Amino acid sequence: MVSERYVRLSKTMSYLLRHRPDEAGLVLDEAGLVPLSEFLGAINKRSGFGWVTEVDIREVVETSDKKRFRLEEGQIGARYGHNREINAVDPGEPVEPPEILYHGTPRRAVALILQQGLQPQGRQFVHLSTGVETAQMVGSRRDERPTLLRIRAGDAHRDGILFYAPTPDTYLAPQIPPEYIIAPEERQT
Ligand code: HQG
């Protein structure tokens, strides 16, 4: 069981590394990384986080259920979820996605998504999951009964849409046009 203070630390790490590095005087490089020593200093300056040590940061990175962070060669960054207002973060090499990926979304968003496609909204990329359960969980942040969309990722990829896989379970794409999205009522059995 992850402790409440580690959940709080993880959320603050996500906030600084995905959304507002500037708020803490941090500058991400093109891969979205900052030196761990600088990052620790910035965390320690925040109210309620004076207790954090490098060991705590490493523990949060290692135990993150969704592998949210990367820590390599003394540098730390978020693997996905970057805000579109910060410098574009290089997502790494494009990959071949599975034929089908999933996206959970609030019921109220479905009509618009089927019209406009999946758009990254406030982030740099659209987030897709390999598993139904994770997609449901993502959708349930905004709706207690989210709609599960199936994405024809294989076809989209063959048609030239780039996919990236920052973790084995999370795929990113710049956007997904409506023709690759299957809503439940259209699902073929
Ligand atoms: C929706 C968390 C209207 C989209 C999660 C979503 C994930 C549209 C919302 C990660 C739309 C954006 C990302 C359109 C997309 N019209 N609504 N054309 N296109 N949307 O938070 O995928 O736990 O930016 O369906 O678990 O919900 O923080 O994306 O509902 O992996 O590590 O617009 O964030 O990861 O919301 O979540 P978000 P998301 P962490």
mmCIF file of C-alpha atoms and ligand atoms in Angstrom:
data_model
loop_
_atom_site.group_PDB
_atom_site.id
_atom_site.type_symbol
_atom_site.label_atom_id
_atom_site.label_comp_id
_atom_site.label_asym_id
_atom_site.label_seq_id
_atom_site.Cartn_x
_atom_site.Cartn_y
_atom_site.Cartn_z
ATOM 1 C CA MET A 1 0.000 0.000 0.000
ATOM 2 C CA VAL A 2 1.501 3.324 -1.063
ATOM 3 C CA SER A 3 1.575 5.849 1.767
ATOM 4 C CA GLU A 4 -0.523 8.987 1.633
ATOM 5 C CA ARG A 5 2.587 11.178 1.700
ATOM 6 C CA TYR A 6 4.043 9.358 -1.302
ATOM 7 C CA VAL A 7 0.801 9.882 -3.229
ATOM 8 C CA ARG A 8 1.077 13.580 -2.423
ATOM 9 C CA LEU A 9 4.727 13.615 -3.493
ATOM 10 C CA SER A 10 3.925 11.766 -6.724
ATOM 11 C CA LYS A 11 1.199 14.291 -7.604
ATOM 12 C CA THR A 12 3.541 17.219 -7.001
ATOM 13 C CA MET A 13 6.239 15.530 -9.089
ATOM 14 C CA SER A 14 3.721 15.059 -11.931
ATOM 15 C CA TYR A 15 2.615 18.668 -11.648
ATOM 16 C CA LEU A 16 6.153 20.052 -11.882
ATOM 17 C CA LEU A 17 7.418 17.650 -14.555
ATOM 18 C CA ARG A 18 4.304 17.701 -16.766
ATOM 19 C CA HIS A 19 2.707 21.075 -16.261
ATOM 20 C CA ARG A 20 4.568 23.815 -14.411
ATOM 21 C CA PRO A 21 8.345 23.323 -14.166
ATOM 22 C CA ASP A 22 8.650 27.115 -14.428
ATOM 23 C CA GLU A 23 6.753 27.567 -11.165
ATOM 24 C CA ALA A 24 9.694 25.950 -9.366
ATOM 25 C CA GLY A 25 12.361 27.614 -11.523
ATOM 26 C CA LEU A 26 13.022 24.373 -13.442
ATOM 27 C CA VAL A 27 13.724 24.131 -17.174
ATOM 28 C CA LEU A 28 13.107 20.782 -18.886
ATOM 29 C CA ASP A 29 15.450 19.743 -21.679
ATOM 30 C CA GLU A 30 14.071 18.486 -25.016
ATOM 31 C CA ALA A 31 13.623 15.011 -23.545
ATOM 32 C CA GLY A 32 11.654 16.471 -20.640
ATOM 33 C CA LEU A 33 14.422 15.835 -18.115
ATOM 34 C CA VAL A 34 15.945 17.933 -15.310
ATOM 35 C CA PRO A 35 18.903 17.110 -13.070
ATOM 36 C CA LEU A 36 17.686 15.164 -10.044
ATOM 37 C CA SER A 37 19.645 17.388 -7.628
ATOM 38 C CA GLU A 38 17.891 20.509 -8.958
ATOM 39 C CA PHE A 39 14.534 18.769 -8.874
ATOM 40 C CA LEU A 40 15.027 17.660 -5.274
ATOM 41 C CA GLY A 41 15.975 21.215 -4.327
ATOM 42 C CA ALA A 42 12.802 22.528 -5.977
ATOM 43 C CA ILE A 43 10.630 19.929 -4.208
ATOM 44 C CA ASN A 44 12.203 20.702 -0.821
ATOM 45 C CA LYS A 45 11.355 24.381 -1.213
ATOM 46 C CA ARG A 46 7.655 23.625 -1.570
ATOM 47 C CA SER A 47 5.549 23.877 1.530
ATOM 48 C CA GLY A 48 5.031 20.460 3.146
ATOM 49 C CA PHE A 49 7.855 18.765 1.216
ATOM 50 C CA GLY A 50 10.922 19.654 3.297
ATOM 51 C CA TRP A 51 11.146 15.988 4.399
ATOM 52 C CA VAL A 52 11.746 14.616 0.886
ATOM 53 C CA THR A 53 15.131 12.982 0.174
ATOM 54 C CA GLU A 54 16.556 11.412 -2.966
ATOM 55 C CA VAL A 55 15.564 8.019 -1.544
ATOM 56 C CA ASP A 56 11.907 9.123 -1.422
ATOM 57 C CA ILE A 57 11.998 10.351 -5.029
ATOM 58 C CA ARG A 58 13.560 7.056 -6.167
ATOM 59 C CA GLU A 59 10.929 5.115 -4.227
ATOM 60 C CA VAL A 60 8.079 7.043 -5.917
ATOM 61 C CA VAL A 61 9.652 6.499 -9.353
ATOM 62 C CA GLU A 62 10.035 2.759 -8.747
ATOM 63 C CA THR A 63 6.626 2.143 -7.198
ATOM 64 C CA SER A 64 4.558 4.308 -9.572
ATOM 65 C CA ASP A 65 1.679 2.061 -10.678
ATOM 66 C CA LYS A 66 1.646 3.619 -14.128
ATOM 67 C CA LYS A 67 5.413 4.109 -14.505
ATOM 68 C CA ARG A 68 4.865 7.843 -14.591
ATOM 69 C CA PHE A 69 8.509 8.879 -14.211
ATOM 70 C CA ARG A 70 11.898 8.097 -15.634
ATOM 71 C CA LEU A 71 15.128 8.512 -13.714
ATOM 72 C CA GLU A 72 18.325 7.931 -15.587
ATOM 73 C CA GLU A 73 21.889 9.232 -15.372
ATOM 74 C CA GLY A 74 21.022 11.651 -12.592
ATOM 75 C CA GLN A 75 18.105 13.162 -14.498
ATOM 76 C CA ILE A 76 14.375 12.862 -13.869
ATOM 77 C CA GLY A 77 11.308 13.435 -16.050
ATOM 78 C CA ALA A 78 7.697 12.383 -16.642
ATOM 79 C CA ARG A 79 7.175 9.628 -19.232
ATOM 80 C CA TYR A 80 3.869 11.036 -20.505
ATOM 81 C CA GLY A 81 1.113 13.549 -19.746
ATOM 82 C CA HIS A 82 3.013 16.730 -20.650
ATOM 83 C CA ASN A 83 1.046 19.917 -20.922
ATOM 84 C CA ARG A 84 0.959 21.440 -24.380
ATOM 85 C CA GLU A 85 1.929 24.827 -22.933
ATOM 86 C CA ILE A 86 5.427 23.669 -22.038
ATOM 87 C CA ASN A 87 8.252 23.001 -24.550
ATOM 88 C CA ALA A 88 7.442 20.039 -26.751
ATOM 89 C CA VAL A 89 8.929 16.962 -25.127
ATOM 90 C CA ASP A 90 10.477 14.400 -27.469
ATOM 91 C CA PRO A 91 8.352 11.255 -27.093
ATOM 92 C CA GLY A 92 11.122 8.966 -28.383
ATOM 93 C CA GLU A 93 11.024 6.713 -31.442
ATOM 94 C CA PRO A 94 7.659 5.922 -33.075
ATOM 95 C CA VAL A 95 6.507 2.339 -32.519
ATOM 96 C CA GLU A 96 4.060 -0.105 -34.076
ATOM 97 C CA PRO A 97 0.976 -0.199 -31.830
ATOM 98 C CA PRO A 98 -1.280 -3.218 -31.173
ATOM 99 C CA GLU A 99 -4.237 -3.518 -33.588
ATOM 100 C CA ILE A 100 -6.652 -2.258 -30.931
ATOM 101 C CA LEU A 101 -6.072 0.239 -28.131
ATOM 102 C CA TYR A 102 -8.614 1.629 -25.651
ATOM 103 C CA HIS A 103 -9.604 5.054 -24.409
ATOM 104 C CA GLY A 104 -12.026 5.725 -21.556
ATOM 105 C CA THR A 105 -13.893 8.999 -21.729
ATOM 106 C CA PRO A 106 -16.891 10.631 -20.009
ATOM 107 C CA ARG A 107 -20.225 9.876 -21.707
ATOM 108 C CA ARG A 108 -20.743 13.590 -22.317
ATOM 109 C CA ALA A 109 -17.609 13.768 -24.539
ATOM 110 C CA VAL A 110 -18.450 10.868 -26.871
ATOM 111 C CA ALA A 111 -20.555 12.702 -29.487
ATOM 112 C CA LEU A 112 -17.896 15.371 -29.958
ATOM 113 C CA ILE A 113 -15.081 12.814 -30.102
ATOM 114 C CA LEU A 114 -16.905 10.851 -32.828
ATOM 115 C CA GLN A 115 -17.228 14.107 -34.758
ATOM 116 C CA GLN A 116 -13.753 15.634 -34.197
ATOM 117 C CA GLY A 117 -11.658 12.623 -33.320
ATOM 118 C CA LEU A 118 -9.631 12.297 -30.142
ATOM 119 C CA GLN A 119 -7.708 15.520 -29.590
ATOM 120 C CA PRO A 120 -4.967 15.998 -27.007
ATOM 121 C CA GLN A 121 -6.834 18.883 -25.350
ATOM 122 C CA GLY A 122 -4.490 20.357 -22.735
ATOM 123 C CA ARG A 123 -1.731 17.817 -23.265
ATOM 124 C CA GLN A 124 0.848 17.196 -25.972
ATOM 125 C CA PHE A 125 -0.621 13.802 -26.943
ATOM 126 C CA VAL A 126 -3.777 11.711 -26.772
ATOM 127 C CA HIS A 127 -3.366 8.852 -24.254
ATOM 128 C CA LEU A 128 -4.426 5.334 -25.164
ATOM 129 C CA SER A 129 -4.243 2.133 -23.095
ATOM 130 C CA THR A 130 -3.515 -1.469 -24.025
ATOM 131 C CA GLY A 131 -5.979 -2.723 -21.415
ATOM 132 C CA VAL A 132 -9.710 -2.251 -21.002
ATOM 133 C CA GLU A 133 -9.383 -1.920 -17.228
ATOM 134 C CA THR A 134 -6.858 0.906 -17.328
ATOM 135 C CA ALA A 135 -8.913 2.761 -19.924
ATOM 136 C CA GLN A 136 -12.002 2.411 -17.717
ATOM 137 C CA MET A 137 -10.013 3.751 -14.770
ATOM 138 C CA VAL A 138 -8.780 6.739 -16.763
ATOM 139 C CA GLY A 139 -12.355 7.514 -17.869
ATOM 140 C CA SER A 140 -13.712 7.098 -14.348
ATOM 141 C CA ARG A 141 -11.741 10.180 -13.249
ATOM 142 C CA ARG A 142 -14.463 12.214 -14.953
ATOM 143 C CA ASP A 143 -17.558 9.996 -15.093
ATOM 144 C CA GLU A 144 -18.665 7.141 -12.834
ATOM 145 C CA ARG A 145 -19.766 5.154 -15.916
ATOM 146 C CA PRO A 146 -17.286 6.177 -18.607
ATOM 147 C CA THR A 147 -17.603 5.075 -22.212
ATOM 148 C CA LEU A 148 -14.932 2.725 -23.486
ATOM 149 C CA LEU A 149 -13.799 3.600 -27.004
ATOM 150 C CA ARG A 150 -11.908 1.070 -29.111
ATOM 151 C CA ILE A 151 -9.250 2.582 -31.320
ATOM 152 C CA ARG A 152 -8.196 0.867 -34.570
ATOM 153 C CA ALA A 153 -4.575 1.706 -33.849
ATOM 154 C CA GLY A 154 -3.114 -0.782 -36.344
ATOM 155 C CA ASP A 155 -5.057 0.777 -39.234
ATOM 156 C CA ALA A 156 -4.252 4.323 -38.071
ATOM 157 C CA HIS A 157 -0.567 3.406 -37.895
ATOM 158 C CA ARG A 158 -0.615 1.888 -41.396
ATOM 159 C CA ASP A 159 -2.254 5.112 -42.612
ATOM 160 C CA GLY A 160 0.656 7.156 -41.259
ATOM 161 C CA ILE A 161 -0.387 8.236 -37.756
ATOM 162 C CA LEU A 162 2.608 8.119 -35.415
ATOM 163 C CA PHE A 163 2.373 6.223 -32.134
ATOM 164 C CA TYR A 164 4.755 6.263 -29.184
ATOM 165 C CA ALA A 165 4.924 3.981 -26.164
ATOM 166 C CA PRO A 166 6.365 5.733 -23.113
ATOM 167 C CA THR A 167 5.440 2.685 -20.998
ATOM 168 C CA PRO A 168 4.423 -0.828 -22.114
ATOM 169 C CA ASP A 169 0.752 -0.068 -21.312
ATOM 170 C CA THR A 170 0.417 3.549 -22.455
ATOM 171 C CA TYR A 171 0.483 4.691 -26.069
ATOM 172 C CA LEU A 172 0.527 8.266 -27.284
ATOM 173 C CA ALA A 173 -0.594 9.729 -30.612
ATOM 174 C CA PRO A 174 -0.853 13.360 -31.751
ATOM 175 C CA GLN A 175 -4.561 12.804 -32.475
ATOM 176 C CA ILE A 176 -6.934 10.048 -33.632
ATOM 177 C CA PRO A 177 -9.374 10.867 -36.471
ATOM 178 C CA PRO A 178 -12.979 9.668 -36.020
ATOM 179 C CA GLU A 179 -12.748 6.909 -38.635
ATOM 180 C CA TYR A 180 -10.471 4.901 -36.343
ATOM 181 C CA ILE A 181 -12.746 5.158 -33.302
ATOM 182 C CA ILE A 182 -15.328 2.499 -32.485
ATOM 183 C CA ALA A 183 -17.959 3.475 -29.908
ATOM 184 C CA PRO A 184 -19.779 0.666 -28.031
ATOM 185 C CA GLU A 185 -23.054 0.758 -29.975
ATOM 186 C CA GLU A 186 -21.181 0.296 -33.235
ATOM 187 C CA ARG A 187 -19.114 -2.593 -31.988
ATOM 188 C CA GLN A 188 -19.212 -5.679 -34.202
ATOM 189 C CA THR A 189 -19.503 -9.010 -32.432
HETATM 190 C C1 HQG B 1 -11.359 14.035 -23.889
HETATM 191 C C2 HQG B 1 -3.701 10.183 -16.354
HETATM 192 C C3 HQG B 1 -14.142 16.361 -26.368
HETATM 193 C C4 HQG B 1 -10.618 12.789 -23.489
HETATM 194 C C5 HQG B 1 -4.616 9.153 -16.945
HETATM 195 C C6 HQG B 1 -10.369 13.051 -22.018
HETATM 196 C C7 HQG B 1 -4.127 9.018 -18.373
HETATM 197 C C8 HQG B 1 -12.290 15.095 -25.951
HETATM 198 C C9 HQG B 1 -10.170 14.558 -21.958
HETATM 199 C C10 HQG B 1 -3.567 10.385 -18.664
HETATM 200 C C11 HQG B 1 -11.921 15.140 -27.313
HETATM 201 C C12 HQG B 1 -8.716 14.956 -21.834
HETATM 202 C C13 HQG B 1 -4.398 11.120 -19.676
HETATM 203 C C14 HQG B 1 -12.771 15.863 -28.204
HETATM 204 C C15 HQG B 1 -10.454 13.966 -26.281
HETATM 205 N N1 HQG B 1 -13.864 16.447 -27.687
HETATM 206 N N2 HQG B 1 -13.390 15.680 -25.473
HETATM 207 N N3 HQG B 1 -12.504 15.968 -29.509
HETATM 208 N N4 HQG B 1 -10.772 14.443 -27.487
HETATM 209 N N5 HQG B 1 -11.349 14.343 -25.336
HETATM 210 O O1 HQG B 1 -6.635 14.180 -18.736
HETATM 211 O O2 HQG B 1 -6.757 10.501 -21.557
HETATM 212 O O3 HQG B 1 -2.665 9.035 -13.594
HETATM 213 O O4 HQG B 1 -5.852 15.220 -20.921
HETATM 214 O O5 HQG B 1 -11.396 11.631 -23.706
HETATM 215 O O6 HQG B 1 -4.603 7.948 -16.230
HETATM 216 O O7 HQG B 1 -8.207 11.393 -19.631
HETATM 217 O O8 HQG B 1 -1.960 11.320 -14.289
HETATM 218 O O9 HQG B 1 -6.544 12.860 -20.906
HETATM 219 O O10 HQG B 1 -11.472 12.680 -21.221
HETATM 220 O O11 HQG B 1 -3.177 8.025 -18.578
HETATM 221 O O12 HQG B 1 -0.457 9.359 -14.688
HETATM 222 O O13 HQG B 1 -10.683 15.075 -23.178
HETATM 223 O O14 HQG B 1 -3.569 11.081 -17.406
HETATM 224 O O15 HQG B 1 -2.468 9.626 -16.006
HETATM 225 O O16 HQG B 1 -8.274 14.641 -20.545
HETATM 226 O O17 HQG B 1 -5.779 11.102 -19.305
HETATM 227 P P1 HQG B 1 -6.766 14.293 -20.223
HETATM 228 P P2 HQG B 1 -6.930 11.394 -20.374
HETATM 229 P P3 HQG B 1 -1.849 9.840 -14.555
#
